[in-house]
mmCIF file of C-alpha atoms and ligand atoms in Angstrom:
data_model
loop_
_atom_site.group_PDB
_atom_site.id
_atom_site.type_symbol
_atom_site.label_atom_id
_atom_site.label_comp_id
_atom_site.label_asym_id
_atom_site.label_seq_id
_atom_site.Cartn_x
_atom_site.Cartn_y
_atom_site.Cartn_z
ATOM 1 C CA MET G 1 -2.642 17.114 -12.359
ATOM 2 C CA ALA G 2 -1.293 20.309 -10.762
ATOM 3 C CA LYS G 3 1.921 19.783 -8.785
ATOM 4 C CA SER G 4 0.262 21.457 -5.778
ATOM 5 C CA GLU G 5 -2.207 18.558 -5.562
ATOM 6 C CA LEU G 6 0.546 15.961 -5.342
ATOM 7 C CA LEU G 7 1.816 14.729 -2.008
ATOM 8 C CA LEU G 8 3.947 11.800 -3.132
ATOM 9 C CA GLU G 9 5.443 10.693 -6.458
ATOM 10 C CA VAL G 10 7.068 7.288 -6.689
ATOM 11 C CA ARG G 11 9.097 6.941 -9.869
ATOM 12 C CA ASN G 12 10.735 3.765 -11.151
ATOM 13 C CA LEU G 13 11.254 2.479 -7.601
ATOM 14 C CA LYS G 14 13.378 -0.671 -7.409
ATOM 15 C CA THR G 15 13.969 -2.432 -4.095
ATOM 16 C CA HIS G 16 16.067 -5.568 -4.322
ATOM 17 C CA PHE G 17 17.019 -8.179 -1.738
ATOM 18 C CA SER G 18 19.755 -9.864 -3.733
ATOM 19 C CA PRO G 19 22.040 -8.826 -6.609
ATOM 20 C CA ARG G 20 20.640 -11.744 -8.668
ATOM 21 C CA LYS G 21 18.746 -10.421 -11.690
ATOM 22 C CA ALA G 22 15.488 -12.283 -11.025
ATOM 23 C CA SER G 23 15.212 -11.374 -7.364
ATOM 24 C CA TYR G 24 13.172 -8.228 -7.234
ATOM 25 C CA ALA G 25 10.733 -7.378 -4.497
ATOM 26 C CA VAL G 26 9.837 -4.068 -6.141
ATOM 27 C CA ASP G 27 10.882 -3.597 -9.737
ATOM 28 C CA GLY G 28 10.242 -0.226 -11.337
ATOM 29 C CA VAL G 29 7.076 0.911 -9.595
ATOM 30 C CA ASP G 30 5.468 4.268 -10.473
ATOM 31 C CA PHE G 31 2.479 5.936 -8.837
ATOM 32 C CA THR G 32 1.326 9.206 -7.332
ATOM 33 C CA VAL G 33 -0.692 10.066 -4.243
ATOM 34 C CA GLU G 34 -2.822 13.216 -4.226
ATOM 35 C CA ARG G 35 -3.432 15.319 -1.137
ATOM 36 C CA GLY G 36 -6.443 14.088 0.825
ATOM 37 C CA LYS G 37 -6.978 11.108 -1.515
ATOM 38 C CA THR G 38 -6.590 7.350 -1.104
ATOM 39 C CA LEU G 39 -4.468 5.147 -3.306
ATOM 40 C CA GLY G 40 -5.302 1.442 -3.009
ATOM 41 C CA VAL G 41 -2.424 -0.970 -3.630
ATOM 42 C CA LEU G 42 -3.919 -4.328 -4.539
ATOM 43 C CA GLY G 43 -2.444 -7.781 -5.107
ATOM 44 C CA GLU G 44 -1.839 -11.197 -3.576
ATOM 45 C CA SER G 45 0.777 -11.821 -0.884
ATOM 46 C CA GLY G 46 4.294 -11.724 -2.299
ATOM 47 C CA CYS G 47 3.571 -9.101 -4.971
ATOM 48 C CA GLY G 48 5.706 -6.376 -3.370
ATOM 49 C CA LYS G 49 2.937 -4.262 -1.824
ATOM 50 C CA SER G 50 4.332 -4.148 1.706
ATOM 51 C CA VAL G 51 7.943 -3.700 0.539
ATOM 52 C CA THR G 52 6.727 -0.662 -1.437
ATOM 53 C CA GLY G 53 5.262 0.794 1.799
ATOM 54 C CA PHE G 54 8.418 0.002 3.771
ATOM 55 C CA SER G 55 10.564 1.536 1.018
ATOM 56 C CA ILE G 56 8.687 4.851 1.240
ATOM 57 C CA LEU G 57 9.409 5.035 4.971
ATOM 58 C CA ARG G 58 12.963 3.691 4.458
ATOM 59 C CA LEU G 59 12.228 0.770 6.766
ATOM 60 C CA VAL G 60 13.476 -2.017 4.457
ATOM 61 C CA GLN G 61 15.950 -4.136 6.416
ATOM 62 C CA PRO G 62 19.284 -5.267 4.866
ATOM 63 C CA PRO G 63 20.062 -7.066 2.609
ATOM 64 C CA GLY G 64 17.055 -5.292 1.084
ATOM 65 C CA ARG G 65 17.859 -1.873 -0.380
ATOM 66 C CA ILE G 66 16.565 0.702 -2.829
ATOM 67 C CA VAL G 67 18.766 0.368 -5.909
ATOM 68 C CA GLU G 68 17.041 2.845 -8.219
ATOM 69 C CA GLY G 69 14.211 5.337 -8.469
ATOM 70 C CA GLU G 70 12.782 8.347 -6.679
ATOM 71 C CA ILE G 71 10.295 8.809 -3.832
ATOM 72 C CA LEU G 72 9.440 12.488 -4.085
ATOM 73 C CA TYR G 73 7.672 13.810 -0.999
ATOM 74 C CA HIS G 74 5.963 17.187 -1.541
ATOM 75 C CA GLY G 75 4.722 17.671 2.026
ATOM 76 C CA LEU G 76 7.586 19.888 3.240
ATOM 77 C CA HIS G 77 8.102 23.549 2.429
ATOM 78 C CA ILE G 78 11.542 23.329 0.878
ATOM 79 C CA GLY G 79 13.256 24.937 -2.097
ATOM 80 C CA GLY G 80 13.828 23.659 -5.636
ATOM 81 C CA ASN G 81 10.873 21.734 -6.970
ATOM 82 C CA GLY G 82 9.536 21.584 -3.422
ATOM 83 C CA ALA G 83 10.088 17.854 -3.112
ATOM 84 C CA LEU G 84 12.385 15.801 -0.916
ATOM 85 C CA ASP G 85 13.588 12.537 -2.460
ATOM 86 C CA LEU G 86 13.188 10.012 0.371
ATOM 87 C CA ALA G 87 15.096 7.422 -1.684
ATOM 88 C CA ARG G 88 18.201 9.612 -1.261
ATOM 89 C CA CYS G 89 17.771 10.093 2.519
ATOM 90 C CA SER G 90 19.735 7.893 4.895
ATOM 91 C CA PRO G 91 17.293 5.622 6.752
ATOM 92 C CA THR G 92 18.971 6.550 10.064
ATOM 93 C CA SER G 93 19.231 10.321 9.440
ATOM 94 C CA SER G 94 17.468 12.697 11.815
ATOM 95 C CA GLN G 95 15.536 14.064 8.818
ATOM 96 C CA MET G 96 14.142 10.602 8.011
ATOM 97 C CA GLN G 97 13.367 9.944 11.663
ATOM 98 C CA SER G 98 11.366 13.141 11.915
ATOM 99 C CA ILE G 99 9.476 12.360 8.680
ATOM 100 C CA ARG G 100 8.729 8.833 9.949
ATOM 101 C CA GLY G 101 5.788 9.240 12.303
ATOM 102 C CA GLY G 102 5.677 13.046 12.033
ATOM 103 C CA GLU G 103 4.909 13.421 8.311
ATOM 104 C CA ILE G 104 4.251 9.844 7.184
ATOM 105 C CA ALA G 105 2.963 7.137 9.522
ATOM 106 C CA MET G 106 2.291 3.443 8.990
ATOM 107 C CA ILE G 107 -0.096 0.960 10.554
ATOM 108 C CA PHE G 108 0.141 -2.787 10.229
ATOM 109 C CA GLN G 109 -1.919 -5.957 10.144
ATOM 110 C CA GLU G 110 -0.810 -7.247 13.541
ATOM 111 C CA ALA G 111 -1.248 -4.466 16.074
ATOM 112 C CA ARG G 112 -0.161 -6.723 18.940
ATOM 113 C CA THR G 113 3.244 -7.305 17.383
ATOM 114 C CA SER G 114 3.680 -3.594 16.539
ATOM 115 C CA LEU G 115 2.899 -2.432 20.072
ATOM 116 C CA ASP G 116 5.616 -2.964 22.682
ATOM 117 C CA PRO G 117 4.235 -5.504 25.213
ATOM 118 C CA VAL G 118 6.284 -4.155 28.153
ATOM 119 C CA TYR G 119 5.024 -0.552 27.953
ATOM 120 C CA THR G 120 1.528 0.774 28.522
ATOM 121 C CA VAL G 121 -0.402 2.217 25.598
ATOM 122 C CA GLY G 122 -0.039 5.627 27.266
ATOM 123 C CA SER G 123 3.747 5.560 27.504
ATOM 124 C CA GLN G 124 3.977 4.516 23.824
ATOM 125 C CA LEU G 125 1.662 7.373 22.897
ATOM 126 C CA ILE G 126 3.655 9.913 24.926
ATOM 127 C CA GLU G 127 6.931 8.722 23.398
ATOM 128 C CA ALA G 128 5.554 9.208 19.846
ATOM 129 C CA ILE G 129 4.014 12.601 20.664
ATOM 130 C CA GLN G 130 7.084 14.020 22.428
ATOM 131 C CA TYR G 131 9.444 12.789 19.680
ATOM 132 C CA HIS G 132 7.677 14.935 17.104
ATOM 133 C CA GLN G 133 6.118 17.771 19.114
ATOM 134 C CA SER G 134 7.525 19.954 21.870
ATOM 135 C CA LEU G 135 4.845 19.218 24.459
ATOM 136 C CA HIS G 136 5.332 18.772 28.210
ATOM 137 C CA GLN G 137 4.470 15.423 29.795
ATOM 138 C CA LYS G 138 1.083 16.704 30.981
ATOM 139 C CA GLN G 139 0.135 18.169 27.593
ATOM 140 C CA ALA G 140 1.331 15.007 25.802
ATOM 141 C CA LYS G 141 -0.774 12.865 28.133
ATOM 142 C CA ALA G 142 -3.859 15.012 27.558
ATOM 143 C CA TRP G 143 -3.335 14.774 23.778
ATOM 144 C CA GLY G 144 -2.758 11.001 24.013
ATOM 145 C CA VAL G 145 -6.019 10.492 25.930
ATOM 146 C CA GLU G 146 -7.793 12.685 23.379
ATOM 147 C CA MET G 147 -6.442 10.500 20.534
ATOM 148 C CA LEU G 148 -7.694 7.349 22.326
ATOM 149 C CA ARG G 149 -11.088 9.018 22.616
ATOM 150 C CA ARG G 150 -11.056 9.971 18.915
ATOM 151 C CA VAL G 151 -10.399 6.402 17.824
ATOM 152 C CA GLY G 152 -13.461 5.339 19.791
ATOM 153 C CA LEU G 153 -11.847 3.436 22.664
ATOM 154 C CA PRO G 154 -14.161 3.225 25.672
ATOM 155 C CA ASP G 155 -12.851 4.877 28.852
ATOM 156 C CA PRO G 156 -9.713 6.378 27.232
ATOM 157 C CA GLU G 157 -8.160 7.338 30.607
ATOM 158 C CA ALA G 158 -8.234 3.715 31.756
ATOM 159 C CA THR G 159 -7.027 2.406 28.351
ATOM 160 C CA PHE G 160 -4.109 4.875 28.522
ATOM 161 C CA ASN G 161 -2.726 2.935 31.516
ATOM 162 C CA LYS G 162 -3.262 -0.540 30.081
ATOM 163 C CA TYR G 163 -0.734 -2.903 28.523
ATOM 164 C CA PRO G 164 -1.402 -4.313 25.012
ATOM 165 C CA HIS G 165 -2.168 -7.811 26.392
ATOM 166 C CA GLN G 166 -5.053 -6.305 28.397
ATOM 167 C CA LEU G 167 -6.801 -5.161 25.173
ATOM 168 C CA SER G 168 -8.797 -7.104 22.561
ATOM 169 C CA GLY G 169 -7.518 -7.330 18.944
ATOM 170 C CA GLY G 170 -9.847 -4.536 17.810
ATOM 171 C CA MET G 171 -8.818 -2.308 20.738
ATOM 172 C CA CYS G 172 -5.120 -2.910 19.974
ATOM 173 C CA GLN G 173 -5.771 -1.908 16.359
ATOM 174 C CA ARG G 174 -7.461 1.310 17.517
ATOM 175 C CA ALA G 175 -4.596 2.040 19.942
ATOM 176 C CA MET G 176 -2.051 1.575 17.115
ATOM 177 C CA ILE G 177 -4.068 3.953 14.902
ATOM 178 C CA ALA G 178 -4.143 6.492 17.770
ATOM 179 C CA ILE G 179 -0.334 6.302 18.102
ATOM 180 C CA ALA G 180 0.166 6.573 14.307
ATOM 181 C CA LEU G 181 -2.141 9.577 14.011
ATOM 182 C CA SER G 182 -1.104 11.330 17.238
ATOM 183 C CA CYS G 183 1.276 13.595 15.295
ATOM 184 C CA GLN G 184 -1.279 14.270 12.565
ATOM 185 C CA PRO G 185 0.757 12.919 9.627
ATOM 186 C CA LYS G 186 0.036 14.119 6.099
ATOM 187 C CA LEU G 187 0.216 10.555 4.775
ATOM 188 C CA LEU G 188 -0.846 7.292 6.407
ATOM 189 C CA ILE G 189 0.332 3.972 4.944
ATOM 190 C CA ALA G 190 -2.093 1.276 6.082
ATOM 191 C CA ASP G 191 -0.712 -2.226 5.420
ATOM 192 C CA GLU G 192 -3.580 -4.758 5.587
ATOM 193 C CA PRO G 193 -4.753 -3.085 8.830
ATOM 194 C CA THR G 194 -7.975 -5.086 9.152
ATOM 195 C CA THR G 195 -6.960 -8.557 7.937
ATOM 196 C CA ALA G 196 -6.733 -10.046 11.443
ATOM 197 C CA LEU G 197 -10.089 -8.613 12.579
ATOM 198 C CA ASP G 198 -13.614 -10.038 12.504
ATOM 199 C CA VAL G 199 -16.026 -8.527 9.959
ATOM 200 C CA THR G 200 -17.792 -6.199 12.422
ATOM 201 C CA THR G 201 -14.568 -4.814 13.883
ATOM 202 C CA GLU G 202 -13.128 -4.512 10.359
ATOM 203 C CA ALA G 203 -16.065 -2.327 9.291
ATOM 204 C CA GLN G 204 -15.634 -0.146 12.407
ATOM 205 C CA VAL G 205 -11.877 0.293 11.862
ATOM 206 C CA LEU G 206 -12.343 1.146 8.150
ATOM 207 C CA ARG G 207 -14.998 3.743 9.070
ATOM 208 C CA LEU G 208 -12.668 5.137 11.719
ATOM 209 C CA ILE G 209 -9.738 5.486 9.275
ATOM 210 C CA LYS G 210 -12.027 7.229 6.751
ATOM 211 C CA ASP G 211 -13.419 9.617 9.370
ATOM 212 C CA LEU G 212 -9.946 10.501 10.660
ATOM 213 C CA GLN G 213 -8.703 10.948 7.099
ATOM 214 C CA GLU G 214 -11.457 13.480 6.470
ATOM 215 C CA GLU G 215 -10.933 15.224 9.803
ATOM 216 C CA LEU G 216 -7.153 15.544 9.347
ATOM 217 C CA GLY G 217 -7.173 16.048 5.539
ATOM 218 C CA MET G 218 -4.710 13.175 5.301
ATOM 219 C CA SER G 219 -3.676 11.147 2.244
ATOM 220 C CA LEU G 220 -3.808 7.379 2.501
ATOM 221 C CA ILE G 221 -2.004 4.478 0.855
ATOM 222 C CA PHE G 222 -4.157 1.452 1.579
ATOM 223 C CA ILE G 223 -2.358 -1.846 0.959
ATOM 224 C CA THR G 224 -4.655 -4.853 0.708
ATOM 225 C CA HIS G 225 -5.447 -8.107 -1.091
ATOM 226 C CA ASN G 226 -9.151 -7.547 -0.379
ATOM 227 C CA LEU G 227 -11.182 -6.159 -3.297
ATOM 228 C CA GLY G 228 -14.157 -5.312 -1.092
ATOM 229 C CA VAL G 229 -11.969 -3.186 1.171
ATOM 230 C CA VAL G 230 -10.258 -1.429 -1.727
ATOM 231 C CA ALA G 231 -13.663 -0.659 -3.310
ATOM 232 C CA GLU G 232 -14.748 0.997 -0.081
ATOM 233 C CA MET G 233 -11.565 2.922 0.655
ATOM 234 C CA ALA G 234 -9.741 3.894 -2.559
ATOM 235 C CA ASP G 235 -10.018 6.695 -5.130
ATOM 236 C CA GLU G 236 -7.251 5.331 -7.377
ATOM 237 C CA ILE G 237 -5.886 1.797 -7.504
ATOM 238 C CA VAL G 238 -2.618 0.251 -8.562
ATOM 239 C CA VAL G 239 -2.641 -3.525 -9.010
ATOM 240 C CA MET G 240 0.759 -5.136 -8.362
ATOM 241 C CA TYR G 241 2.084 -8.490 -9.518
ATOM 242 C CA LEU G 242 5.610 -9.709 -8.755
ATOM 243 C CA GLY G 243 7.013 -6.293 -7.935
ATOM 244 C CA LYS G 244 5.464 -4.413 -10.847
ATOM 245 C CA VAL G 245 2.358 -2.314 -11.396
ATOM 246 C CA VAL G 246 0.234 -4.244 -13.934
ATOM 247 C CA GLU G 247 -2.798 -1.951 -13.958
ATOM 248 C CA GLN G 248 -3.517 1.527 -12.679
ATOM 249 C CA THR G 249 -6.890 3.257 -12.830
ATOM 250 C CA ASP G 250 -9.633 4.858 -10.775
ATOM 251 C CA VAL G 251 -11.725 2.593 -8.593
ATOM 252 C CA LYS G 252 -14.921 2.819 -10.707
ATOM 253 C CA ALA G 253 -13.163 1.867 -13.957
ATOM 254 C CA LEU G 254 -11.388 -1.038 -12.283
ATOM 255 C CA PHE G 255 -14.608 -2.630 -11.092
ATOM 256 C CA GLU G 256 -16.559 -1.869 -14.283
ATOM 257 C CA ASP G 257 -13.957 -2.738 -16.894
ATOM 258 C CA ALA G 258 -10.679 -4.234 -15.643
ATOM 259 C CA LYS G 259 -8.157 -4.525 -18.473
ATOM 260 C CA HIS G 260 -5.425 -6.817 -17.148
ATOM 261 C CA PRO G 261 -6.063 -10.578 -16.992
ATOM 262 C CA TYR G 262 -4.675 -10.661 -13.430
ATOM 263 C CA THR G 263 -7.117 -7.963 -12.261
ATOM 264 C CA GLN G 264 -9.940 -9.746 -14.084
ATOM 265 C CA ALA G 265 -9.020 -13.008 -12.342
ATOM 266 C CA LEU G 266 -8.973 -11.260 -8.935
ATOM 267 C CA LEU G 267 -12.445 -9.830 -9.641
ATOM 268 C CA ARG G 268 -13.812 -13.266 -10.615
ATOM 269 C CA SER G 269 -12.660 -14.612 -7.251
ATOM 270 C CA VAL G 270 -14.990 -12.447 -5.131
ATOM 271 C CA PRO G 271 -18.735 -12.991 -4.556
ATOM 272 C CA GLN G 272 -20.972 -10.667 -6.592
ATOM 273 C CA ILE G 273 -24.551 -9.554 -6.066
ATOM 274 C CA GLY G 274 -26.803 -11.081 -8.727
ATOM 275 C CA LYS G 275 -24.748 -14.271 -9.132
ATOM 276 C CA LYS G 276 -26.527 -17.531 -8.338
ATOM 277 C CA SER G 277 -25.427 -19.020 -5.036
ATOM 278 C CA SER G 278 -24.949 -22.349 -6.843
ATOM 279 C CA GLU G 279 -22.241 -20.792 -9.082
ATOM 280 C CA ARG G 280 -18.781 -21.667 -7.822
ATOM 281 C CA LEU G 281 -16.354 -18.805 -7.196
ATOM 282 C CA GLN G 282 -13.276 -18.960 -9.385
ATOM 283 C CA THR G 283 -9.765 -18.738 -8.016
ATOM 284 C CA VAL G 284 -6.671 -17.277 -9.668
ATOM 285 C CA SER G 285 -5.020 -20.462 -10.939
ATOM 286 C CA GLY G 286 -1.595 -21.374 -9.544
ATOM 287 C CA SER G 287 0.267 -19.278 -7.003
ATOM 288 C CA VAL G 288 2.591 -16.290 -6.985
ATOM 289 C CA PRO G 289 6.138 -17.533 -7.805
ATOM 290 C CA HIS G 290 8.938 -16.730 -5.344
ATOM 291 C CA SER G 291 10.684 -13.430 -6.118
ATOM 292 C CA GLN G 292 13.892 -15.403 -6.829
ATOM 293 C CA ASN G 293 12.118 -17.502 -9.428
ATOM 294 C CA ILE G 294 10.375 -14.981 -11.665
ATOM 295 C CA PRO G 295 9.273 -16.489 -15.028
ATOM 296 C CA ALA G 296 10.753 -15.104 -18.244
ATOM 297 C CA GLY G 297 8.509 -13.014 -20.487
ATOM 298 C CA CYS G 298 5.349 -11.698 -18.857
ATOM 299 C CA PRO G 299 5.696 -12.743 -15.196
ATOM 300 C CA PHE G 300 1.973 -13.629 -15.112
ATOM 301 C CA HIS G 301 2.046 -15.880 -18.211
ATOM 302 C CA PRO G 302 2.111 -19.284 -16.405
ATOM 303 C CA ARG G 303 -1.188 -18.347 -14.711
ATOM 304 C CA CYS G 304 -2.782 -16.278 -17.453
ATOM 305 C CA PRO G 305 -5.833 -17.722 -19.279
ATOM 306 C CA SER G 306 -5.200 -15.305 -22.197
ATOM 307 C CA ARG G 307 -1.465 -15.972 -22.664
ATOM 308 C CA MET G 308 -0.166 -16.020 -26.231
ATOM 309 C CA PRO G 309 2.556 -18.640 -26.710
ATOM 310 C CA GLY G 310 5.573 -17.282 -28.535
ATOM 311 C CA LEU G 311 4.938 -13.780 -27.233
ATOM 312 C CA CYS G 312 3.959 -13.770 -23.566
ATOM 313 C CA ASP G 313 6.556 -16.386 -22.582
ATOM 314 C CA ARG G 314 9.357 -14.591 -24.449
ATOM 315 C CA LYS G 315 8.908 -10.839 -24.114
ATOM 316 C CA GLU G 316 8.064 -8.724 -21.124
ATOM 317 C CA PRO G 317 5.235 -6.198 -21.611
ATOM 318 C CA THR G 318 5.683 -2.555 -20.634
ATOM 319 C CA LEU G 319 3.159 -0.353 -18.852
ATOM 320 C CA LEU G 320 1.060 1.243 -21.604
ATOM 321 C CA PRO G 321 -1.082 4.354 -21.277
ATOM 322 C CA LEU G 322 -4.733 3.826 -22.263
ATOM 323 C CA SER G 323 -7.433 6.513 -22.322
ATOM 324 C CA GLY G 324 -7.722 8.850 -19.332
ATOM 325 C CA ASN G 325 -5.264 8.074 -16.548
ATOM 326 C CA ARG G 326 -5.393 4.324 -17.132
ATOM 327 C CA GLN G 327 -2.295 2.220 -17.612
ATOM 328 C CA VAL G 328 -1.976 -1.510 -18.233
ATOM 329 C CA ARG G 329 0.949 -3.910 -18.660
ATOM 330 C CA CYS G 330 -0.313 -6.529 -21.107
ATOM 331 C CA PHE G 331 0.296 -7.406 -24.778
ATOM 332 C CA LEU G 332 -3.460 -7.712 -25.374
ATOM 333 C CA HIS G 333 -3.492 -3.884 -25.377
ATOM 334 C CA ASP G 334 -0.264 -3.442 -27.367
ATOM 335 C CA GLU G 335 -1.049 -3.422 -31.087
ATOM 336 C CA ALA G 336 2.585 -3.163 -32.178
ATOM 337 C CA ALA G 337 3.601 -6.195 -30.116
ATOM 338 C CA LEU G 338 0.636 -8.216 -31.392
ATOM 339 C CA LYS G 339 1.564 -7.447 -35.019
ATOM 340 C CA GLY G 340 5.210 -8.396 -34.411
ATOM 341 C CA ALA G 341 4.123 -11.602 -32.716
ATOM 342 C CA ASN G 342 2.025 -12.664 -35.713
ATOM 343 C CA VAL G 343 5.011 -12.223 -38.064
ATOM 344 C CA HIS G 344 7.251 -14.131 -35.636
ATOM 345 C CA ASP G 345 4.748 -16.975 -35.172
ATOM 346 C CA ALA G 346 4.251 -17.232 -38.916
ATOM 347 C CA ASN G 347 7.999 -17.832 -39.384
ATOM 348 C CA THR G 348 8.308 -20.534 -36.762
HETATM 349 FE FE1 SF4 M 1 -1.527 -12.625 -20.069
HETATM 350 FE FE2 SF4 M 1 0.176 -12.178 -22.078
HETATM 351 FE FE3 SF4 M 1 -1.161 -10.158 -20.983
HETATM 352 FE FE4 SF4 M 1 0.795 -11.366 -19.646
HETATM 353 S S1 SF4 M 1 1.007 -10.185 -21.531
HETATM 354 S S2 SF4 M 1 -1.183 -10.784 -18.854
HETATM 355 S S3 SF4 M 1 0.505 -13.491 -20.288
HETATM 356 S S4 SF4 M 1 -2.031 -11.881 -22.127
#
């Protein structure tokens, strides 16, 4: 991929919340985001998806901190290789504050808790707009009302003067999107933005994000546990489990031929057209261990139907390149490890 197409490169990102070895929230994550494209980040709760998003914006609260890795942002016109390493920026620096909201914005699952209940939607919009753009109050208000109109809120002038508690959940979500996009960021990080919404409102909000992405030429990191949503939104997908990327591929390949047992288990847990209604949906057995209690060997081995005793519970697999841009972290695709395991098993 040409460097000019890249907007963000995350390399070996490690965000830890405790110095204890087995206490990683994010543990060596790599991915790239292309300009104008959507990267889906998929996994169950507790897999490090949100902490990855917070790390990019340097919003991880202490004791959490980035201990290693690079977050190379290519959206600014600066010297050298043209990238700014956000992992090296101070979270409180003026540079980071201007990137946050101006260049990269984030929207969350719970709009009501992200909006300030004591200020009107309009004053929160004006604050965001004037922080990043030199507009007078009147111009900022006009732009704020225009953003409320663009996100499809009825009577944007009236909504501008309302408090969050006067809006429905779907309207709050739209207002939060309007605030996030008011400065026309180059990258939007959407963290489960439709989880709290009913199905109809979810479809409307997803459509809205896609339309605005096209209109603004924005890149998107879409964090979700929902396979249906990721299928609709993403170009590329990384699947995360316990702080690591376990599979990375384009959306078509993931749904047609998932390689990692965790991805396969996630796919078996969603309804599929053509399956008999009498067939029970499968669940991923067990639950995600706490980040302070990560199993030795392959972190997925206690839940994996394909685990190989003597190998998967002893050694940790690395992320292996397959054909195309695919990568998978599993011994089933590692011929050298499988050979070594046979010799080892034969001797025990
Ligand atoms: Fe399952 Fe072993 Fe692959 Fe881990 S390495 S996903 S336990 S088969």
